[in-house]
Amino acid sequence: MEFFLQQFINAMALGGTYALIAIGLAMIFSVMNLINFAHGELMTIGGYVLFFLLVMGMPFGAALLLSLVAAALAAVAMELVAFRPFRNADIVTMLLTSFAVSSILHVLFQNFIGVRPKAIAVPPAISGALTFGTFNVGVVPLISILASVVSVVALVLFLRTTHVGVAMRAAAQDFRTTQLMGINANAVILAAFAISGLLAGVAGALWIFQRGAVDPVMGVMPLLKAFIAVVVGGLGSLPGAAVGGLLLGTLEVFLRAYLPEGLLPFRDAISLSLVIGIFTFYPHGLFGDADAVR
Amino acid sequence: MNDLSGATKVDTAASGKPLLAIRNLNVHYGPVHAVRRVSIEVPEQSIVALLGANGAGKTSVLTACMGFLPSTAEGLTFAGRSIAGLRTEEIVRSGMTLTPEGRRVFPGLTVAENLAMGGGATAALRARAKVNRERVFDLFPRLRERLNQKAGSLSGGEQQMLAIGRSLMSEPKLLLLDEPSLGLAPNIVDQIFDLIVLLNKTGTTILLVEQNAEVSLDISHTAFVLRGGEVAASGSSAELRGRGNLDGLYFGI
Ligand SMILES: Nc1ncnc2c1ncn2[C@@H]1O[C@H](COP(=O)(O)OP(=O)(O)O)[C@@H](O)[C@H]1O
Ligand SMILES: [Mg+2]
């Protein structure tokens, strides 16, 4: 039972992190039909900013906050430099552009920062564990769960109560009509990028808390997982992305915990097969037929 | 063929200076020349009907005016100012709004949120949204009852009322209506036309695109008939109505 509870906490932590990345991806897709393959690099950028600020001697909390801001700004810069010039291009052109951005960033990280991982000293308060009687639980998973929940609640409030948030939902449903209302489409898209970058920054920080290092391709695996989560949830659906992320994280953690030794190497293959099985019952993903953003 | 002499626009209410003046507008979709040298004047305080068969180019004219479609024109002025090349948001801010064909309400947003989007172009408009919303509710009491309902769950007539109400949230001087009666039950259609007259009486100038020619000619001051992207006829609505044979005008028979 204790083991199960621990695994459950780990599952929610990993799933929550995937969910944050997936929600950012889905948000950009729903507003502008772009699958941003450079989204994972926003995590990495946040990580490097955290690393360099800590090297410069900044206190951990301040450095962490600034790294989140940096991830959001990097997302905005991506939109302005790379995606805006192709705004009216077809979906494949946009997709290739985001691949290019991702590859360019990998090369830049490798050449100017280095191929090897940079260690980030996470404060003991975060890297430690809490003990309740005989029950041990890591602080990082708890922080991950808390950060995911807070981020999602804040996002929902933003989307429901602010003008830009409502405009973002409107744009996700019918971009042209939103423009027709005289709403500044560029501002809505910029806001979507800023938020997706912020969420990626939070996810990147959680990833680093877990691993204690940042490297040039840190964002690749989580982005792949988040992409699967988005497709499972139904392309463009934010609740779908969140549920897809949780599902994928849960599968991964529980397969790792309960699979017999001999099958462990096939963990990812098994979890992917299970996920693909979902499409037999929900061809458009779990939330695929519903409104894009609700 | 193009008897756009201007001499026929004699209606008293339509004697004001043009609020919208379109001179030789052209729209191309690739090789398709959909709107050909169309010139239309919408006098201040008037209702102008833009009629024509399916595919005649009516929607293209409206969307081109909104800066929503690449077009060329010798002149495109609104309230005495050239709006050629302006972005849609700038045009909305200057006081011209389109209620699009097929209503295009945001189905997953509530009625309140849809209205908020209509009045969302500027901070000044957003500040006046409460007041403007009350005015919309006075016109469409049904919308007040449905305030927190998703727009997608409304009936067709209610959605059209919401679409028009949403446009009114931007305080338009000129409202472009693209087939507001399309697909609605006859009694709802009557309500919509009554409302257009009421809006006009309270100071909104209207450019009305319709398939429903008879009623449109009844309520409008001047009218233009498009055929194959060109103005096939124009004049005072009463005079056009008197000519009877509208099908002839529509199809050139
Ligand atoms: N997006 C488009 N691409 C290509 N052709 C179009 C497009 N929209 C309209 N057309 C063509 O332009 C002509 C005018 O269309 P439209 O303005 O919608 O007419 P109406 O509103 O009078 O029915 C039609 O022949 C139509 O097929
Ligand atoms: Mg049309």
XYZ file of C-alpha atoms and ligand atoms in Angstrom:
575
model
C 0.000 0.000 0.000
C 2.772 2.395 0.928
C 4.636 1.453 -2.208
C 1.517 2.051 -4.236
C 0.971 5.459 -2.636
C 4.544 6.444 -3.378
C 4.182 5.356 -6.974
C 0.914 7.215 -7.205
C 2.592 10.420 -6.054
C 5.392 9.874 -8.569
C 2.836 9.253 -11.295
C 0.949 12.466 -10.590
C 4.235 14.377 -10.441
C 5.496 13.113 -13.786
C 2.029 13.302 -15.332
C 1.575 16.860 -14.075
C 4.873 17.871 -15.652
C 3.881 16.287 -18.959
C 0.521 18.032 -18.652
C 2.147 21.471 -18.333
C 4.193 20.900 -21.475
C 1.248 19.406 -23.333
C -1.089 22.268 -22.405
C 1.397 24.765 -23.842
C 1.655 22.781 -27.062
C -2.120 22.428 -27.335
C -2.647 26.113 -26.659
C -0.427 27.186 -29.559
C -1.960 24.571 -31.801
C -5.512 25.601 -30.968
C -4.874 29.279 -31.630
C -2.696 29.092 -34.741
C -2.568 25.487 -35.991
C 1.115 25.260 -35.211
C 2.653 22.179 -33.638
C 5.680 23.829 -32.107
C 8.467 21.276 -32.069
C 10.754 23.880 -30.534
C 8.540 23.959 -27.436
C 10.861 21.553 -25.578
C 13.772 23.929 -26.087
C 11.917 26.502 -23.994
C 12.413 24.159 -21.046
C 16.096 23.980 -21.878
C 16.435 27.748 -22.215
C 14.841 28.202 -18.788
C 17.245 25.590 -17.431
C 20.336 27.300 -18.835
C 19.215 30.680 -17.545
C 18.772 29.116 -14.110
C 22.248 27.572 -14.383
C 23.992 30.806 -15.374
C 22.186 32.959 -12.818
C 23.172 30.511 -10.084
C 26.776 30.534 -11.312
C 26.647 34.327 -11.063
C 25.680 33.896 -7.439
C 22.019 34.842 -7.529
C 19.826 33.334 -4.771
C 17.977 30.224 -5.925
C 14.453 31.636 -5.657
C 15.223 34.762 -7.668
C 17.123 32.795 -10.289
C 14.213 30.381 -10.600
C 11.697 33.184 -11.115
C 13.893 34.853 -13.717
C 14.326 31.537 -15.530
C 10.547 31.273 -15.868
C 10.410 34.812 -17.240
C 13.203 33.927 -19.649
C 11.296 30.897 -20.951
C 8.216 33.067 -21.539
C 10.284 35.735 -23.318
C 12.019 33.091 -25.415
C 8.625 31.820 -26.555
C 7.594 35.371 -27.487
C 10.862 35.821 -29.387
C 10.275 32.558 -31.254
C 6.895 33.835 -32.406
C 8.237 37.234 -33.468
C 11.346 35.992 -35.246
C 10.439 32.577 -36.596
C 6.690 32.106 -36.812
C 5.148 35.506 -37.534
C 6.779 35.764 -40.982
C 5.002 32.500 -41.876
C 1.677 33.402 -40.294
C -0.400 32.636 -43.350
C 1.681 29.743 -44.576
C 0.296 26.224 -44.645
C 0.534 23.906 -41.671
C 3.491 21.926 -43.053
C 5.609 25.033 -43.582
C 4.945 26.069 -39.991
C 5.801 22.598 -38.752
C 9.103 22.591 -40.649
C 9.885 26.060 -39.336
C 9.492 24.832 -35.783
C 11.739 21.834 -36.537
C 14.335 24.254 -37.859
C 14.098 26.450 -34.751
C 14.529 23.381 -32.559
C 17.582 22.151 -34.493
C 19.199 25.585 -34.563
C 18.780 25.903 -30.810
C 20.338 22.455 -30.248
C 23.363 23.485 -32.278
C 23.656 26.809 -30.466
C 23.455 25.115 -27.061
C 26.053 22.534 -28.063
C 28.512 24.990 -29.583
C 28.234 27.879 -27.172
C 27.395 26.162 -23.893
C 28.660 22.637 -24.355
C 27.448 19.147 -25.080
C 27.888 17.928 -21.516
C 25.188 18.406 -18.897
C 25.576 21.404 -16.600
C 24.954 20.456 -12.997
C 22.496 22.617 -11.099
C 22.719 22.531 -7.331
C 19.149 22.186 -6.162
C 18.782 23.360 -2.529
C 18.537 20.472 -0.013
C 15.076 21.698 0.988
C 13.910 20.704 -2.483
C 16.025 17.632 -3.142
C 15.273 16.022 0.227
C 12.484 13.766 1.391
C 9.722 14.063 3.971
C 9.078 11.276 6.430
C 5.645 10.524 7.869
C 6.163 7.651 10.314
C 7.499 4.917 8.074
C 6.368 6.639 4.913
C 8.993 8.477 2.867
C 8.105 10.856 0.101
C 10.389 13.047 -1.985
C 9.875 16.794 -1.887
C 10.331 17.150 -5.659
C 7.269 15.048 -6.561
C 5.184 17.021 -4.088
C 6.415 20.314 -5.516
C 5.713 19.015 -9.007
C 2.136 18.161 -8.127
C 1.617 21.472 -6.369
C 3.176 23.490 -9.215
C 1.098 21.667 -11.826
C -2.135 22.201 -9.938
C -1.404 25.875 -9.268
C -0.424 26.463 -12.911
C -3.538 24.808 -14.269
C -5.853 26.633 -11.859
C -4.206 29.949 -12.711
C -4.525 29.188 -16.419
C -8.210 28.310 -16.130
C -8.882 31.526 -14.211
C -6.971 33.494 -16.818
C -8.883 31.925 -19.704
C -12.262 32.496 -18.038
C -11.964 35.879 -16.431
C -9.588 38.068 -18.433
C -10.245 39.742 -21.758
C -7.155 38.270 -23.390
C -8.027 34.855 -21.980
C -11.535 34.882 -23.424
C -10.138 36.208 -26.710
C -7.719 33.289 -26.751
C -10.594 30.826 -26.398
C -12.503 32.686 -29.095
C -9.472 32.594 -31.389
C -9.091 28.870 -30.786
C -12.684 28.334 -31.919
C -12.786 30.732 -34.854
C -9.700 32.768 -35.545
C -11.083 34.765 -38.464
C -14.198 35.829 -36.634
C -12.093 36.908 -33.672
C -10.135 39.150 -36.028
C -13.385 40.389 -37.494
C -14.371 41.633 -34.022
C -11.422 44.001 -34.234
C -9.495 42.032 -31.640
C -5.770 42.301 -32.124
C -4.872 38.813 -33.284
C -1.153 39.372 -32.899
C -1.592 40.310 -29.252
C -3.648 37.181 -28.604
C -1.020 34.997 -30.265
C 1.791 36.678 -28.342
C -0.060 36.074 -25.088
C -0.543 32.419 -26.020
C 3.188 32.078 -26.664
C 4.089 33.843 -23.421
C 1.852 31.521 -21.415
C 3.022 28.388 -23.183
C 6.609 29.512 -22.543
C 5.869 30.123 -18.887
C 4.347 26.651 -18.533
C 7.353 25.146 -20.319
C 9.612 27.068 -17.929
C 7.802 25.611 -14.920
C 7.990 22.118 -16.426
C 11.686 22.620 -17.196
C 12.399 23.640 -13.609
C 10.567 20.561 -12.294
C 12.517 18.394 -14.734
C 15.766 19.857 -13.432
C 14.749 19.451 -9.792
C 14.372 15.771 -10.584
C 17.645 15.384 -12.499
C 19.905 18.086 -11.105
C 21.308 19.068 -14.521
C 20.522 20.713 -17.832
C 21.855 19.630 -21.237
C 21.297 20.696 -24.870
C 18.689 18.048 -25.688
C 16.951 18.041 -22.319
C 13.679 19.132 -23.919
C 13.476 16.431 -26.574
C 12.100 13.469 -24.624
C 9.541 15.402 -22.568
C 8.342 17.176 -25.713
C 7.847 13.852 -27.446
C 5.824 12.604 -24.478
C 3.831 15.830 -24.354
C 3.149 15.569 -28.059
C 1.733 12.078 -27.552
C -0.322 13.433 -24.656
C -1.739 16.174 -26.886
C -2.716 13.705 -29.588
C -4.233 11.311 -27.050
C -6.225 14.127 -25.508
C -7.434 15.372 -28.878
C -5.382 17.904 -30.845
C -5.911 21.403 -29.512
C -8.013 20.504 -26.471
C -6.515 21.886 -23.259
C -8.382 19.535 -20.892
C -7.432 16.748 -23.288
C -3.755 17.706 -23.088
C -3.901 17.751 -19.288
C -5.612 14.363 -19.082
C -3.299 12.934 -21.748
C -0.255 14.111 -19.799
C -1.490 12.608 -16.542
C -2.338 9.362 -18.288
C 1.063 9.045 -19.909
C 2.913 9.873 -16.674
C 0.836 7.358 -14.751
C 1.438 4.610 -17.295
C 5.167 5.229 -17.282
C 5.553 5.250 -13.523
C 3.380 2.235 -12.848
C 4.914 0.170 -15.615
C 8.341 0.971 -14.206
C 7.179 -0.037 -10.727
C 5.209 -3.180 -11.478
C 6.567 -4.697 -14.701
C 8.582 -7.892 -14.228
C 12.320 -7.321 -14.543
C 12.584 -8.938 -17.977
C 9.989 -6.653 -19.507
C 11.374 -3.367 -18.132
C 13.346 -2.530 -21.291
C 10.042 -2.572 -23.196
C 8.405 -0.107 -20.823
C 8.032 2.704 -23.365
C 6.895 0.337 -26.094
C 4.221 -1.092 -23.819
C 3.034 2.281 -22.647
C 2.861 3.550 -26.247
C 0.892 0.481 -27.329
C -1.607 1.065 -24.547
C -1.924 4.677 -25.604
C -2.420 3.732 -29.235
C -5.148 1.365 -28.033
C -7.062 4.444 -26.908
C -7.483 5.500 -30.520
C -9.465 2.347 -31.223
C -12.150 3.747 -28.980
C -11.536 7.481 -29.452
C -10.251 8.030 -32.996
C -10.032 11.805 -32.448
C -8.449 11.519 -29.018
C -10.226 11.647 -25.693
C -11.537 15.211 -26.050
C -11.111 15.458 -29.788
C -14.664 16.208 -30.777
C -15.320 18.791 -28.116
C -14.586 22.505 -28.397
C -10.920 23.196 -28.655
C -10.615 25.247 -25.471
C -13.264 25.325 -22.794
C -25.625 48.142 -67.865
C -24.183 50.039 -64.971
C -26.662 52.818 -64.337
C -24.918 54.085 -61.241
C -25.687 57.706 -61.998
C -26.479 58.712 -58.460
C -29.460 60.607 -59.786
C -31.885 58.030 -58.497
C -30.935 58.314 -54.834
C -33.663 60.666 -53.797
C -35.002 59.297 -50.573
C -35.248 61.915 -47.832
C -33.527 59.842 -45.187
C -30.818 58.964 -47.634
C -29.892 62.480 -48.593
C -26.913 62.672 -46.231
C -23.341 62.597 -47.395
C -21.932 59.131 -48.024
C -20.752 57.390 -44.896
C -19.200 54.636 -46.975
C -18.077 55.219 -50.539
C -16.731 52.355 -52.615
C -15.287 53.317 -55.991
C -14.390 50.669 -58.553
C -13.705 47.835 -56.169
C -12.133 44.658 -57.534
C -11.651 41.333 -55.782
C -9.787 38.381 -57.241
C -9.643 34.841 -55.914
C -6.713 33.500 -57.865
C -7.931 33.519 -61.456
C -11.539 34.257 -60.426
C -12.439 37.919 -60.817
C -15.240 37.849 -58.226
C -15.949 41.587 -57.845
C -15.626 43.824 -60.906
C -15.418 47.610 -60.702
C -18.168 47.810 -58.118
C -19.078 51.280 -56.902
C -21.484 51.705 -54.011
C -22.375 54.674 -51.846
C -24.001 54.285 -48.465
C -25.453 57.640 -47.379
C -25.412 58.479 -43.716
C -28.529 57.352 -41.799
C -29.756 55.162 -44.642
C -30.420 51.495 -45.233
C -28.804 50.331 -48.446
C -29.637 46.889 -49.805
C -27.067 44.885 -51.747
C -28.909 42.161 -53.628
C -28.014 39.426 -56.034
C -28.045 35.697 -56.606
C -25.760 33.238 -54.872
C -22.180 33.782 -55.975
C -22.834 37.291 -57.289
C -20.073 38.688 -55.086
C -22.021 40.269 -52.205
C -20.035 38.687 -49.382
C -16.811 39.513 -51.172
C -17.760 43.196 -51.290
C -18.490 43.289 -47.559
C -15.390 41.405 -46.478
C -13.221 43.509 -48.778
C -14.609 46.663 -47.135
C -13.641 45.241 -43.754
C -10.053 44.855 -44.931
C -10.518 41.141 -44.554
C -9.794 40.209 -48.115
C -7.156 41.491 -50.517
C -8.799 43.912 -52.922
C -8.065 46.920 -55.059
C -10.196 50.019 -55.317
C -9.932 53.479 -56.763
C -11.420 54.735 -53.567
C -12.610 53.233 -50.313
C -13.624 55.889 -47.828
C -15.482 55.621 -44.562
C -16.674 58.736 -42.746
C -14.600 60.868 -45.081
C -11.390 58.959 -44.409
C -9.681 56.471 -46.689
C -9.790 52.979 -45.222
C -8.014 51.280 -48.112
C -5.279 49.069 -46.775
C -6.265 49.458 -43.121
C -6.305 46.386 -40.934
C -9.658 44.958 -39.856
C -9.158 46.008 -36.250
C -8.526 49.605 -37.318
C -11.677 49.577 -39.418
C -13.759 48.212 -36.537
C -12.319 50.877 -34.260
C -13.280 53.574 -36.731
C -16.945 52.487 -36.517
C -17.711 49.909 -39.189
C -18.630 46.346 -38.211
C -19.651 43.265 -40.156
C -22.128 40.664 -38.916
C -20.852 37.769 -41.016
C -22.782 35.361 -43.154
C -23.742 32.261 -41.179
C -23.649 34.188 -37.858
C -20.294 32.782 -36.716
C -20.997 33.056 -33.000
C -18.326 31.404 -30.844
C -20.155 28.171 -29.970
C -18.090 27.270 -26.906
C -18.268 30.745 -25.384
C -21.218 31.932 -23.336
C -23.564 34.622 -24.585
C -21.882 37.083 -22.213
C -18.430 36.149 -23.512
C -19.555 36.442 -27.131
C -20.842 39.944 -26.434
C -17.614 40.817 -24.662
C -15.663 39.791 -27.763
C -17.817 42.071 -29.905
C -16.916 44.979 -27.656
C -13.310 43.967 -27.176
C -11.503 45.976 -29.831
C -10.298 48.801 -27.584
C -9.925 49.533 -23.884
C -12.401 52.406 -24.265
C -15.006 50.040 -25.716
C -14.358 47.505 -22.987
C -14.931 50.224 -20.410
C -18.342 50.943 -21.938
C -19.233 47.262 -22.415
C -21.716 47.206 -19.503
C -23.734 50.083 -20.918
C -23.613 48.728 -24.451
C -24.671 45.326 -23.224
C -27.779 46.798 -21.628
C -28.661 48.401 -24.955
C -28.299 45.035 -26.665
C -30.537 43.458 -24.019
C -33.169 46.134 -24.629
C -33.238 45.045 -28.272
C -32.958 41.308 -27.540
C -34.379 40.509 -24.080
C -33.889 36.813 -24.857
C -30.134 37.239 -24.712
C -30.323 38.461 -21.131
C -32.071 35.234 -20.122
C -29.422 33.174 -21.900
C -26.455 35.154 -20.586
C -24.468 32.247 -19.177
C -25.504 29.697 -21.745
C -23.064 28.504 -24.411
C -23.810 30.199 -27.728
C -23.711 26.808 -29.441
C -26.806 25.763 -27.518
C -28.945 28.667 -28.786
C -31.537 28.346 -31.552
C -30.724 29.705 -34.993
C -32.770 32.848 -34.404
C -31.145 33.456 -31.044
C -27.722 32.968 -32.591
C -28.520 35.579 -35.233
C -29.673 37.970 -32.512
C -26.452 37.275 -30.646
C -24.403 37.837 -33.807
C -26.066 41.217 -34.381
C -25.876 42.101 -30.693
C -22.198 41.209 -30.687
C -21.621 43.584 -33.603
C -23.506 46.361 -31.806
C -21.086 46.052 -28.878
C -18.513 47.865 -31.030
C -20.823 50.922 -31.326
C -20.855 50.865 -35.122
C -21.860 53.917 -37.123
C -22.206 51.566 -40.071
C -23.356 47.988 -39.702
C -22.764 45.558 -42.558
C -25.234 42.681 -42.361
C -24.541 39.605 -44.483
C -27.732 37.587 -45.021
C -29.153 37.949 -41.515
C -32.339 36.076 -42.448
C -30.568 33.037 -43.884
C -32.036 29.781 -42.632
C -34.410 31.326 -40.102
C -38.118 30.622 -39.574
C -40.439 33.178 -41.213
C -41.618 34.778 -37.955
C -38.001 35.182 -36.799
C -37.122 36.698 -40.173
C -39.823 39.324 -39.606
C -38.365 40.113 -36.194
C -34.897 40.533 -37.689
C -36.140 42.925 -40.376
C -38.126 44.918 -37.793
C -34.997 45.165 -35.774
C -32.947 46.419 -38.726
C -35.480 49.214 -39.228
C -35.377 50.023 -35.526
C -31.582 50.128 -35.492
C -31.645 52.467 -38.456
C -34.157 54.749 -36.743
C -31.892 54.972 -33.729
C -29.048 56.232 -35.886
C -27.185 53.228 -37.275
C -26.491 53.259 -40.989
C -26.941 49.843 -42.560
C -25.616 48.039 -45.608
C -27.801 44.967 -45.912
C -26.907 41.955 -48.034
C -29.902 39.729 -48.620
C -31.371 37.013 -50.788
C -34.784 38.055 -49.537
C -35.171 40.832 -52.124
C -38.805 41.865 -51.603
C -38.536 42.646 -47.909
C -35.105 44.183 -48.349
C -36.437 46.595 -50.961
C -39.337 47.392 -48.607
C -37.105 48.485 -45.768
C -34.148 50.000 -47.653
C -33.766 53.444 -49.190
C -31.488 52.561 -52.060
C -30.425 49.269 -53.512
C -27.744 47.756 -55.688
C -28.085 44.511 -57.576
C -24.938 42.504 -58.266
C -24.728 40.020 -61.103
C -21.548 38.113 -61.892
C -19.524 40.475 -59.723
C -20.813 43.636 -61.416
C -23.457 46.153 -60.473
C -26.317 45.219 -62.771
C -28.756 47.782 -61.445
C -29.041 50.415 -58.783
C -31.425 53.071 -57.706
C -33.992 53.918 -55.111
C -35.501 50.812 -53.598
C -39.023 51.919 -54.430
C -38.094 52.372 -58.059
C -36.334 49.009 -58.283
C -39.307 47.404 -56.639
C -41.547 49.011 -59.210
C -39.587 47.389 -62.004
C -40.969 44.092 -60.776
C -38.858 41.593 -62.657
C -36.120 41.008 -60.058
C -35.244 37.589 -61.400
C -34.427 39.320 -64.638
C -32.040 41.628 -62.831
C -30.475 38.754 -60.883
C -29.847 36.499 -63.807
C -29.832 38.851 -66.758
C -32.858 37.353 -68.442
N -12.457 31.913 -50.790
C -12.810 31.851 -52.088
N -11.994 31.261 -52.986
C -12.315 31.198 -54.304
N -13.432 31.710 -54.804
C -14.296 32.312 -53.972
C -14.036 32.409 -52.571
N -15.060 33.060 -51.977
C -15.923 33.339 -52.967
N -15.472 32.894 -54.158
C -16.150 33.042 -55.462
O -16.398 34.406 -55.659
C -17.698 34.595 -56.180
C -18.479 35.521 -55.262
O -18.688 34.876 -54.012
P -19.430 35.596 -52.807
O -18.827 36.926 -52.597
O -19.424 34.660 -51.651
O -20.900 35.754 -53.379
P -22.288 35.932 -52.624
O -22.042 36.406 -51.239
O -23.030 36.936 -53.458
O -22.965 34.606 -52.659
C -18.318 33.217 -56.330
O -18.174 32.828 -57.664
C -17.498 32.358 -55.437
O -17.422 31.055 -55.945
Mg -22.588 35.497 -49.473
